[in-house]
Amino acid sequence: MIEHLENEVRDELEASRQGQKRAVAVMHVNGDRIEVLGRIGPSGGIRLGYSYCGVRMERKTLLTLVCPEQSCPCRVASLAKWKQHQAIVIPTAPPPRFQPVARPLFEEVEIRANGRSCQARPASFQCLTQCPHSVHAVIPMQKTGWDLFEAGRYIAGGVRKNPETGLSAPLLPTLEAAQTWLATQPPSGIGVKAAVYGC
């Protein structure tokens, strides 16, 4: 995304080396204005600058603010600092009065495929994740996913680890992935039933 804006600015400045000394490329992300500003320096090289909602900042900071990885602690910390800088106060509602409500201990969603019926339960996993923008090193992040149970027995889920990179991710990140996984398994009673663990 940022690279696209940088290339747009470079292309515009290189196309008009004789006259134009400055160029700007703009994009809106979630209603926030992102600008990449370019100018031709005294030596003839192109120098880039960045702004977010009209505030100039380093490229690394901008990339962290617009990081698509919702569970990234660097992104969360940068957004908190940004909101503090902008004096954005998030109103807090008064704590609700305690009202006991009977609820199940965990959520279950039934999934059916190939004559099998399983229960998918939400889970949280610690996964070694790479920053999509390479702003920071690989770090552990909390990711959500699903575990599958059949007749009360765990059959699939957990974390899948890439043996080449060491990065990890939930084996079943969505209900659709759990449904697809179950649909690729043999029908009930065929073959050996063994639990599939990520790592």
Coordinates of C-alpha atoms in Angstrom, one line a residue:
M1 CA 0.0 0.0 0.0
I2 CA 2.7 2.6 1.0
E3 CA 5.0 1.2 -1.6
H4 CA 2.3 1.9 -4.2
L5 CA 2.1 5.6 -3.1
E6 CA 5.9 5.8 -3.1
N7 CA 6.1 4.5 -6.6
E8 CA 3.4 6.9 -7.8
V9 CA 5.4 9.9 -6.4
R10 CA 8.7 8.6 -7.9
D11 CA 7.1 8.1 -11.3
E12 CA 5.6 11.5 -11.3
L13 CA 8.8 13.2 -10.3
E14 CA 11.0 11.2 -12.8
A15 CA 8.6 11.9 -15.6
S16 CA 9.0 15.7 -15.2
R17 CA 12.6 16.1 -14.1
Q18 CA 12.8 19.5 -15.9
G19 CA 10.0 21.3 -14.1
Q20 CA 8.2 19.7 -11.2
K21 CA 10.1 19.6 -7.9
R22 CA 7.4 18.2 -5.6
A23 CA 4.7 15.5 -5.8
V24 CA 2.1 14.0 -3.5
A25 CA 0.2 10.7 -3.6
V26 CA -2.8 10.3 -1.3
M27 CA -4.8 7.4 -0.1
H28 CA -7.6 7.0 2.5
V29 CA -7.5 4.0 4.8
N30 CA -10.5 3.6 7.2
G31 CA -11.3 7.3 6.7
D32 CA -7.7 8.4 7.6
R33 CA -5.7 10.4 5.0
I34 CA -2.2 9.0 4.2
E35 CA 0.2 11.0 2.1
V36 CA 3.5 10.3 0.6
L37 CA 5.3 13.5 -0.3
G38 CA 8.2 13.6 -2.6
R39 CA 10.7 16.3 -3.6
I40 CA 13.8 16.5 -5.6
G41 CA 16.7 17.3 -3.4
P42 CA 19.8 19.5 -4.1
S43 CA 21.7 16.5 -5.4
G44 CA 18.9 15.5 -7.8
G45 CA 17.8 12.5 -5.7
I46 CA 14.2 12.0 -4.7
R47 CA 13.5 12.4 -1.0
L48 CA 10.2 11.0 0.5
G49 CA 8.2 12.2 3.5
Y50 CA 5.1 10.7 5.1
S51 CA 2.0 12.0 6.8
Y52 CA -1.0 10.4 8.6
C53 CA -4.1 12.6 9.0
G54 CA -1.9 15.7 8.3
V55 CA 0.8 14.8 10.8
R56 CA 4.3 14.2 9.5
M57 CA 6.0 11.0 10.7
E58 CA 8.6 8.4 9.9
R59 CA 7.8 5.6 7.4
K60 CA 8.2 3.0 10.1
T61 CA 5.6 4.7 12.3
L62 CA 3.2 5.1 9.5
L63 CA 3.5 1.4 8.5
T64 CA 2.8 0.4 12.1
L65 CA -0.3 2.6 12.3
V66 CA -1.8 1.1 9.1
C67 CA -0.7 -2.5 9.8
P68 CA -3.4 -4.9 8.8
E69 CA -2.5 -7.4 11.5
Q70 CA -5.1 -6.6 14.2
S71 CA -3.3 -8.6 16.9
C72 CA 0.1 -7.0 16.5
P73 CA 1.1 -5.5 19.8
C74 CA 3.3 -2.9 18.0
R75 CA 0.2 -1.7 16.1
V76 CA -2.0 -1.6 19.2
A77 CA 0.7 0.4 21.1
S78 CA 1.1 2.8 18.1
L79 CA -2.6 3.4 17.8
A80 CA -2.9 4.0 21.5
K81 CA -0.1 6.6 21.3
W82 CA -1.8 8.1 18.2
K83 CA -5.1 8.5 20.0
Q84 CA -3.3 10.0 23.0
H85 CA -1.5 12.4 20.7
Q86 CA -4.7 13.4 19.1
A87 CA -6.4 13.7 22.5
I88 CA -9.1 11.2 21.4
V89 CA -10.9 10.2 24.5
I90 CA -12.9 7.0 24.3
P91 CA -15.8 7.4 26.6
T92 CA -16.2 4.5 29.0
A93 CA -19.7 3.5 30.1
P94 CA -20.3 3.0 33.8
P95 CA -19.8 -0.7 34.8
P96 CA -23.1 -2.6 34.4
R97 CA -24.8 -3.8 37.5
F98 CA -24.1 -7.5 38.1
Q99 CA -26.9 -9.6 36.8
P100 CA -26.4 -13.3 37.0
V101 CA -27.1 -15.0 33.7
A102 CA -26.8 -18.6 32.9
R103 CA -24.5 -19.1 30.0
P104 CA -22.5 -22.1 28.6
L105 CA -18.9 -22.2 29.6
F106 CA -17.9 -22.1 25.9
E107 CA -19.5 -21.5 22.6
E108 CA -20.0 -24.4 20.3
V109 CA -21.0 -24.4 16.6
E110 CA -22.1 -27.7 15.0
I111 CA -20.4 -28.6 11.7
R112 CA -21.5 -31.5 9.5
A113 CA -19.8 -33.1 6.5
N114 CA -19.4 -36.6 5.1
G115 CA -21.9 -38.1 7.5
R116 CA -19.9 -36.7 10.5
S117 CA -21.1 -34.2 13.0
C118 CA -18.5 -32.2 15.0
Q119 CA -18.5 -29.3 17.4
A120 CA -16.3 -26.4 16.7
R121 CA -15.1 -24.4 19.7
P122 CA -13.4 -21.1 19.6
A123 CA -9.8 -21.1 20.8
S124 CA -6.9 -18.6 21.3
F125 CA -3.4 -19.5 20.2
Q126 CA 0.0 -17.9 20.6
C127 CA 1.5 -17.8 17.1
L128 CA 4.9 -16.6 16.0
T129 CA 3.9 -14.0 13.4
Q130 CA 5.9 -11.9 10.9
C131 CA 5.0 -8.2 10.5
P132 CA 3.2 -7.7 7.1
H133 CA 5.3 -4.6 6.5
S134 CA 8.6 -5.9 8.0
V135 CA 8.5 -3.0 10.5
H136 CA 9.5 -5.2 13.5
A137 CA 11.0 -8.7 14.1
V138 CA 8.9 -11.8 14.2
I139 CA 7.0 -11.8 17.5
P140 CA 4.4 -14.0 19.2
M141 CA 0.8 -12.7 18.8
Q142 CA -2.5 -14.0 20.1
K143 CA -4.6 -15.4 17.2
T144 CA -8.1 -16.8 17.3
G145 CA -9.2 -20.0 15.7
W146 CA -11.3 -23.1 16.2
D147 CA -10.8 -26.6 17.6
L148 CA -12.9 -29.5 16.4
F149 CA -14.4 -32.2 18.7
E150 CA -16.3 -35.3 17.7
A151 CA -18.4 -37.2 20.3
G152 CA -16.5 -35.1 22.9
R153 CA -13.1 -36.1 21.6
Y154 CA -10.6 -33.5 20.2
I155 CA -9.9 -34.3 16.5
A156 CA -8.4 -31.2 15.0
G157 CA -7.1 -27.7 15.6
G158 CA -4.2 -26.1 17.4
V159 CA -1.4 -24.3 15.7
R160 CA 0.3 -25.1 12.3
K161 CA 4.0 -24.4 12.2
N162 CA 5.9 -23.7 9.0
P163 CA 9.1 -25.9 9.3
E164 CA 11.1 -23.6 6.9
T165 CA 10.3 -20.2 8.5
G166 CA 9.3 -21.2 12.1
L167 CA 6.2 -19.0 11.7
S168 CA 2.9 -20.4 13.1
A169 CA -0.8 -19.8 12.5
P170 CA -4.0 -21.5 13.7
L171 CA -4.7 -24.7 11.7
L172 CA -8.4 -23.7 11.6
P173 CA -8.6 -19.9 11.7
T174 CA -12.3 -19.7 10.6
L175 CA -15.4 -21.8 10.7
E176 CA -15.1 -22.0 6.9
A177 CA -11.6 -23.5 7.3
A178 CA -13.0 -26.0 9.9
Q179 CA -15.9 -26.9 7.5
T180 CA -13.4 -27.4 4.6
W181 CA -11.1 -29.5 6.8
L182 CA -14.0 -31.8 7.9
A183 CA -15.3 -32.1 4.3
T184 CA -11.8 -33.5 3.2
Q185 CA -11.8 -36.2 5.9
P186 CA -13.1 -39.7 5.2
P187 CA -16.7 -40.4 6.3
S188 CA -17.4 -41.6 9.8
G189 CA -16.2 -45.1 10.5
I190 CA -13.7 -45.2 7.6
G191 CA -10.0 -45.2 8.2
V192 CA -8.1 -44.5 11.3
K193 CA -9.4 -41.7 13.5
A194 CA -6.5 -39.7 14.8
A195 CA -6.4 -36.2 16.2
V196 CA -4.7 -33.7 14.0
Y197 CA -2.6 -31.2 15.9
G198 CA -1.0 -28.2 14.3
C199 CA 2.3 -28.5 16.2

